[in-house]
PDB file of C-alpha atoms in Angstrom:
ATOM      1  CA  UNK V   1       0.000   0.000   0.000  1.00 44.00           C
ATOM      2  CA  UNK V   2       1.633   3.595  -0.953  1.00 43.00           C
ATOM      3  CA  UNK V   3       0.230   6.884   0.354  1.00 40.00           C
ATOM      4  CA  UNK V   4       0.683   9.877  -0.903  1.00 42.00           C
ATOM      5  CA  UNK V   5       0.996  13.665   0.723  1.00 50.00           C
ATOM      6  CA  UNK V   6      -2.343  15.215   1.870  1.00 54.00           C
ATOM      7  CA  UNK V   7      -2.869  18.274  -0.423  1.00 59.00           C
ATOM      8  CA  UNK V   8      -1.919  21.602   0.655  1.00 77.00           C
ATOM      9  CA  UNK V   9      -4.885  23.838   0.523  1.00 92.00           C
ATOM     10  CA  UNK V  10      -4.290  27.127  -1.275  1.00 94.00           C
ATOM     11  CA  UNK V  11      -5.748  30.553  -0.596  1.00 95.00           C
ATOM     12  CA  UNK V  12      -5.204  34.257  -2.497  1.00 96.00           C
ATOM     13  CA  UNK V  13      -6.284  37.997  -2.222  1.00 96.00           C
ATOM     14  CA  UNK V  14      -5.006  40.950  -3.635  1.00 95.00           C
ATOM     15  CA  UNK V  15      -4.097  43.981  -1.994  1.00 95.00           C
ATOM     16  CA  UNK V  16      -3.188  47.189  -2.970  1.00 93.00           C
ATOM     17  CA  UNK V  17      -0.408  48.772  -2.251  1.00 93.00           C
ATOM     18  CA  UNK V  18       1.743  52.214  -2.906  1.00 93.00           C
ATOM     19  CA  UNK V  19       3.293  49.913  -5.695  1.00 89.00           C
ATOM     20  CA  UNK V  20       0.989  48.709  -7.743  1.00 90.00           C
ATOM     21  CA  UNK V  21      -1.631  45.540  -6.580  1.00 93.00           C
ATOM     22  CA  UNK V  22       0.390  42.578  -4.411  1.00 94.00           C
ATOM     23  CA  UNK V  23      -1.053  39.069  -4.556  1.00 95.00           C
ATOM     24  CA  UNK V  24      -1.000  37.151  -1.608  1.00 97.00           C
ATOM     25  CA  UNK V  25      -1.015  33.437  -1.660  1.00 96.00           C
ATOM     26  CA  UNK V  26      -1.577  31.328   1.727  1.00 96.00           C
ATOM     27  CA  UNK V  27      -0.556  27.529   2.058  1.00 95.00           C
ATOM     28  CA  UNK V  28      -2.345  25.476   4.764  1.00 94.00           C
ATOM     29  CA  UNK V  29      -3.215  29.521   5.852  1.00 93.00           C
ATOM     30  CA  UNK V  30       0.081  30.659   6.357  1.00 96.00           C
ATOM     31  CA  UNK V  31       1.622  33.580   3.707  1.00 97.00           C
ATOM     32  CA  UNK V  32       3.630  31.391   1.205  1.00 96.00           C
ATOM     33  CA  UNK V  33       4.067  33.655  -1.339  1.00 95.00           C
ATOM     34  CA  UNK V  34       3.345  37.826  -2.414  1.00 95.00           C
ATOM     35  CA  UNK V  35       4.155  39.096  -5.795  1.00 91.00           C
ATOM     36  CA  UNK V  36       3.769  42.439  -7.440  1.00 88.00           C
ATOM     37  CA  UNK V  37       2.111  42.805 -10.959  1.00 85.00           C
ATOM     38  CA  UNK V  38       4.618  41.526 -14.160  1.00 81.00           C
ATOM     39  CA  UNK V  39       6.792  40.240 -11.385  1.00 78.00           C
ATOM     40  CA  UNK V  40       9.811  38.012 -12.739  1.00 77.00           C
ATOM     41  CA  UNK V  41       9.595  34.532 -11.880  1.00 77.00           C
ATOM     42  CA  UNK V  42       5.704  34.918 -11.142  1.00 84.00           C
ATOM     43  CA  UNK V  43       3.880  31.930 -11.157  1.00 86.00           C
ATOM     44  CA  UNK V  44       0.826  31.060 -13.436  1.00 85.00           C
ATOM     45  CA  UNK V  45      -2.639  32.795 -11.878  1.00 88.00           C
ATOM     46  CA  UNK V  46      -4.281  29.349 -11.258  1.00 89.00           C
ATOM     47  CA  UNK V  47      -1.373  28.006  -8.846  1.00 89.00           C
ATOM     48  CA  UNK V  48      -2.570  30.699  -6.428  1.00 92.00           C
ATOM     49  CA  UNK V  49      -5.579  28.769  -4.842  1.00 90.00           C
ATOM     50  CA  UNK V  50      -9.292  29.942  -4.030  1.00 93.00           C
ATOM     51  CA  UNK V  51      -9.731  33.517  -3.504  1.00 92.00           C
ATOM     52  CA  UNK V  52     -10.179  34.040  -0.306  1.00 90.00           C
ATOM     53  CA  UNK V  53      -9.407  36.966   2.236  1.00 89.00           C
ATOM     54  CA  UNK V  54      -9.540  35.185   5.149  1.00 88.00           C
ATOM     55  CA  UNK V  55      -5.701  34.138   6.071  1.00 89.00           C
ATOM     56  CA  UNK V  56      -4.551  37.435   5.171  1.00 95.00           C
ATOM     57  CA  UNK V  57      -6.166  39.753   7.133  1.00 95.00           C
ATOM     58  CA  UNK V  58      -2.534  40.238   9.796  1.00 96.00           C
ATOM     59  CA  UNK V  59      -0.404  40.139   6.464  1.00 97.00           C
ATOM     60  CA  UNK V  60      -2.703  43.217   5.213  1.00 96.00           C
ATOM     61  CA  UNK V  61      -2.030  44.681   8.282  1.00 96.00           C
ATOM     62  CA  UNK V  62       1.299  44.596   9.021  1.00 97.00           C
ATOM     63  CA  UNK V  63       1.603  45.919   5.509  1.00 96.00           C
ATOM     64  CA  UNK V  64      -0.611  48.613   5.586  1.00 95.00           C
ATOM     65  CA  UNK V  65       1.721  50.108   8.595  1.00 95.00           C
ATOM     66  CA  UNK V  66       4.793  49.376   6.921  1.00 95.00           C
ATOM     67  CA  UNK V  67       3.716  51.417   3.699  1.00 94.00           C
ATOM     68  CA  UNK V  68       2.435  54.391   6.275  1.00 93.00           C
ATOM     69  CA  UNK V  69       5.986  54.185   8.163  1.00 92.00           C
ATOM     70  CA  UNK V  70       4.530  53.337  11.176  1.00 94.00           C
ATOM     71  CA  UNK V  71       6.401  49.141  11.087  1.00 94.00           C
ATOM     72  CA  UNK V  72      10.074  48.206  10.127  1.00 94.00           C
ATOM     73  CA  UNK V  73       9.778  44.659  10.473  1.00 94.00           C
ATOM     74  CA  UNK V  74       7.338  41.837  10.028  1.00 96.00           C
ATOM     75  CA  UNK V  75       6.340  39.564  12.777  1.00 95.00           C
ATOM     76  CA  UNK V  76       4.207  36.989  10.677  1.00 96.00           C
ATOM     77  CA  UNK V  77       4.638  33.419  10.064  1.00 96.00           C
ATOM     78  CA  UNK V  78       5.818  32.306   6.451  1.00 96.00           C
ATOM     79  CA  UNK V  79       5.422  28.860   4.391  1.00 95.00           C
ATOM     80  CA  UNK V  80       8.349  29.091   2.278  1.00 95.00           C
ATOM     81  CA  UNK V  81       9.207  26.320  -0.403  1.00 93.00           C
ATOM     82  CA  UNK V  82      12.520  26.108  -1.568  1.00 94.00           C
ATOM     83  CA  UNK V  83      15.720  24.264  -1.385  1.00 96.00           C
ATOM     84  CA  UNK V  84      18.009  24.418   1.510  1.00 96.00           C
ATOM     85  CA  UNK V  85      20.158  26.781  -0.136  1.00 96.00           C
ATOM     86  CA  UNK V  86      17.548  29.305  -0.658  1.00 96.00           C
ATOM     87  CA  UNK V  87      15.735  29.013   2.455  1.00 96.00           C
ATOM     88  CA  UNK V  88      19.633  29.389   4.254  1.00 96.00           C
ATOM     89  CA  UNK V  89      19.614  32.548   2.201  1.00 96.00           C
ATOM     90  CA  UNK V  90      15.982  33.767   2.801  1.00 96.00           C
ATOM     91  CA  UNK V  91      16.976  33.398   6.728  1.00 96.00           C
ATOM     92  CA  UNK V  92      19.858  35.771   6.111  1.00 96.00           C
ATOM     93  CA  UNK V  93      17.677  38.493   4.154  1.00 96.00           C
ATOM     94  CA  UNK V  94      15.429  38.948   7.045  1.00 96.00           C
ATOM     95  CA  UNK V  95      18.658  39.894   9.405  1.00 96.00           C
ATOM     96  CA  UNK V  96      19.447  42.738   7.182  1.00 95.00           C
ATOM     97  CA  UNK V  97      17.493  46.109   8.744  1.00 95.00           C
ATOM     98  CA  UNK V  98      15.328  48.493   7.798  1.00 95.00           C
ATOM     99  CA  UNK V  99      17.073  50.916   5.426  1.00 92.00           C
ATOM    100  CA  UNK V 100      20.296  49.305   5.088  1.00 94.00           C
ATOM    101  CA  UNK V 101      21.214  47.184   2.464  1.00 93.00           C
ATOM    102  CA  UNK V 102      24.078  44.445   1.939  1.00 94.00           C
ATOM    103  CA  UNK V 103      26.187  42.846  -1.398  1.00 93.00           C
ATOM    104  CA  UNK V 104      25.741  39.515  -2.770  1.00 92.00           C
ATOM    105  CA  UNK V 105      29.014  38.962  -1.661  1.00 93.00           C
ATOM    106  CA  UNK V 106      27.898  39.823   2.046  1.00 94.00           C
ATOM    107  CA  UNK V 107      25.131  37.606   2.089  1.00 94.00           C
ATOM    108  CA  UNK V 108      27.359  34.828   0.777  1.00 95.00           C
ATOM    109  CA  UNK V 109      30.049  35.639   3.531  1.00 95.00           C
ATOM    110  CA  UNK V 110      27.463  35.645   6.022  1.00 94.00           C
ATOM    111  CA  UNK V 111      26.637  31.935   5.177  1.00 95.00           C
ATOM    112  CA  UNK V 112      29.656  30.979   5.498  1.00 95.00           C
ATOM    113  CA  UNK V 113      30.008  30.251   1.279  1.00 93.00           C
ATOM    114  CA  UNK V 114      32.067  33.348   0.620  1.00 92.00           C
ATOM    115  CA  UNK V 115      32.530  32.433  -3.403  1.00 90.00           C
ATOM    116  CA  UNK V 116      28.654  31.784  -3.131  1.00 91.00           C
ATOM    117  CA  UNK V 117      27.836  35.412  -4.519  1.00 91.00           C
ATOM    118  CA  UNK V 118      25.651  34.224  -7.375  1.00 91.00           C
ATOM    119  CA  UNK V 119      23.990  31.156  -6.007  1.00 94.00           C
ATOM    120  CA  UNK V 120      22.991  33.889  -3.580  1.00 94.00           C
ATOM    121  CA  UNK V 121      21.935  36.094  -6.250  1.00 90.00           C
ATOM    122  CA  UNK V 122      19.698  33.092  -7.849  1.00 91.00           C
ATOM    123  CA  UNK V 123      17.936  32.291  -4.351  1.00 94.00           C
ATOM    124  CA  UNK V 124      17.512  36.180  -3.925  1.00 90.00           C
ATOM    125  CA  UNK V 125      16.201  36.044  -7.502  1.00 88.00           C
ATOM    126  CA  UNK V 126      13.634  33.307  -6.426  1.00 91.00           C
ATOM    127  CA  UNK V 127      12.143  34.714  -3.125  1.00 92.00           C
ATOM    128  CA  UNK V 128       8.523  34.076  -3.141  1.00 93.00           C
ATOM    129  CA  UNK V 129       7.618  36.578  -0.618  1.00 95.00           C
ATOM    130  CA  UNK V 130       9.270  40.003  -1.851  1.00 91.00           C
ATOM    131  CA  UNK V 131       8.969  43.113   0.686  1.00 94.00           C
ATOM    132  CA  UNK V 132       8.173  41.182   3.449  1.00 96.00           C
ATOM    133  CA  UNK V 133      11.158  39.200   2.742  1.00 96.00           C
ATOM    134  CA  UNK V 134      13.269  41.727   2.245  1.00 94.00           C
ATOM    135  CA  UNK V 135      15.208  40.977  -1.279  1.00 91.00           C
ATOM    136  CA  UNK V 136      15.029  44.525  -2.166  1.00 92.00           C
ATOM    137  CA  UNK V 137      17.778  45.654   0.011  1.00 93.00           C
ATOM    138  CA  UNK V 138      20.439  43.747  -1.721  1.00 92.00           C
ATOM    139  CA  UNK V 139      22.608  45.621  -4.403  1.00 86.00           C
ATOM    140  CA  UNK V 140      25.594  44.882  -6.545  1.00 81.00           C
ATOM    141  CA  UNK V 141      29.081  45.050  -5.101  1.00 80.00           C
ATOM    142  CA  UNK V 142      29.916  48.229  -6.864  1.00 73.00           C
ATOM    143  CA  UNK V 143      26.622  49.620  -4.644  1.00 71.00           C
ATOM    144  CA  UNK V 144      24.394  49.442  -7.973  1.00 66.00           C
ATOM    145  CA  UNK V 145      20.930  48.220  -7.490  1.00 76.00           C
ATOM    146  CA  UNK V 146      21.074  45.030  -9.634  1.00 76.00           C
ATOM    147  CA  UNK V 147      17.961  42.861 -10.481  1.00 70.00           C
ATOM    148  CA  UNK V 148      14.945  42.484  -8.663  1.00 71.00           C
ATOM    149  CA  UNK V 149      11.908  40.952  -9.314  1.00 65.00           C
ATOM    150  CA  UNK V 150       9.397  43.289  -8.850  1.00 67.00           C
ATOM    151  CA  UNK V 151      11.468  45.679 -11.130  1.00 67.00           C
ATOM    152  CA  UNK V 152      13.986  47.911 -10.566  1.00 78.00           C
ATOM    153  CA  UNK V 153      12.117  51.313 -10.131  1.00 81.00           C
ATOM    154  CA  UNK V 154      10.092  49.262  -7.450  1.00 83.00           C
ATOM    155  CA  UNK V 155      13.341  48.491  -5.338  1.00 85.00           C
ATOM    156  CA  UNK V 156      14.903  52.176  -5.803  1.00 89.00           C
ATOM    157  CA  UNK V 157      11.602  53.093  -4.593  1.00 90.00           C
ATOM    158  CA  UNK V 158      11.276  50.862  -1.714  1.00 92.00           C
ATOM    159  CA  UNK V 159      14.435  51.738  -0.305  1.00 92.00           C
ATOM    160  CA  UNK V 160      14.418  54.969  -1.050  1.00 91.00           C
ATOM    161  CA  UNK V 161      10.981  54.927   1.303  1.00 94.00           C
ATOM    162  CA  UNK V 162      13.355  52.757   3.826  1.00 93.00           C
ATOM    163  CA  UNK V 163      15.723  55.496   3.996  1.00 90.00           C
ATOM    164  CA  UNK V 164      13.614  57.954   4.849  1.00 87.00           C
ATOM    165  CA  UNK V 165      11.952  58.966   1.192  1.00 66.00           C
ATOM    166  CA  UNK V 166       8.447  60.016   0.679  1.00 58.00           C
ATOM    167  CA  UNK V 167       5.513  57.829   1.952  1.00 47.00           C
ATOM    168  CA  UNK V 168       5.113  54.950  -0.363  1.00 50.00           C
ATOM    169  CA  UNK V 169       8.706  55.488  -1.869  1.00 42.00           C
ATOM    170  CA  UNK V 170       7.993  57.716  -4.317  1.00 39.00           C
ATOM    171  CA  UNK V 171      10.797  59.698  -3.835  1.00 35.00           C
ATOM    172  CA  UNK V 172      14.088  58.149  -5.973  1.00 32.00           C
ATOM    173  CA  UNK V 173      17.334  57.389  -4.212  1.00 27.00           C
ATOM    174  CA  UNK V 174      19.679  55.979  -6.719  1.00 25.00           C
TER     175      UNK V 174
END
């Protein structure tokens, strides 16, 4: 006799934001994944689950005072699928604080896998849970902003907001 995994149940709701509409997803009701609109590595609509607003409604929160300046960190729990590798670098994005930022290189130093720099770029690359996870606030080693999923004038504008820009991070920084 085999048996196979229970299925995960999957929830979704969009929320807007001072960037454009964010889709939450929700895995067994915990936040699994948010992406912004034409986000790179976005997933197919129908992988999202039911729509349903009801796991979301601390998420939409803690975001809400984020975007009004009023929360520099997320207290929420996250399902997050990926390898070990990306998870180990996930972990490590959600040390760096509000308004600072840190290299590739850093992060890969910081694991211990100092010639790591892209690996760490590809699992940075493949965060399923942008803002909250905070990919944004990693940059080239040269201090450029380099890639991001959501887009680049999304990141200059998020941490431009993180350092103290306009409300929403509409003010540029780079």
């Amino acid at each position: 006799m085999t048996t196979t995994p229970a299925a995960t149940a999957k929830q979704h709701t969009v929320a807007d934001s001072p960037y454009g509409p964010l889709t939450l997803v929700a895995t067994d009701g915990v936040l699994s994944a948010l992406y912004m609109t034409d986000q790179r590595h976005r997933p197919p609509q129908e992988t999202f689950g039911v729509p349903d607003p009801e796991p979301f409604g601390e998420v939409i929160e803690q975001l809400g005072a984020y975007f009004a300046g009023d929360r520099t960190a997320f207290d929420l729990p996250l399902n997050l699928a990926g390898t070990p590798f990306q998870r180990s670098v996930w972990a490590e994005l959600l040390k760096i604080p509000y308004g600072e930022t840190r290299t590739y290189g850093e992060l890969a130093e910081e694991l211990g896998k100092p010639g790591a720099s892209r690996a760490v770029g590809l699992a940075n690359g493949k965060n399923p849970v942008g803002i909250i996870v905070p990919c944004h606030r990693v940059i080239g080693a040269s201090g450029s902003l380099t890639g991001y999923g959501g887009g680049l004038d999304r990141k200059r504008r998020l941490l431009a907001f993180e350092r103290g820009g306009t409300q929403g991070g509409a003010q540029a920084l780079f």
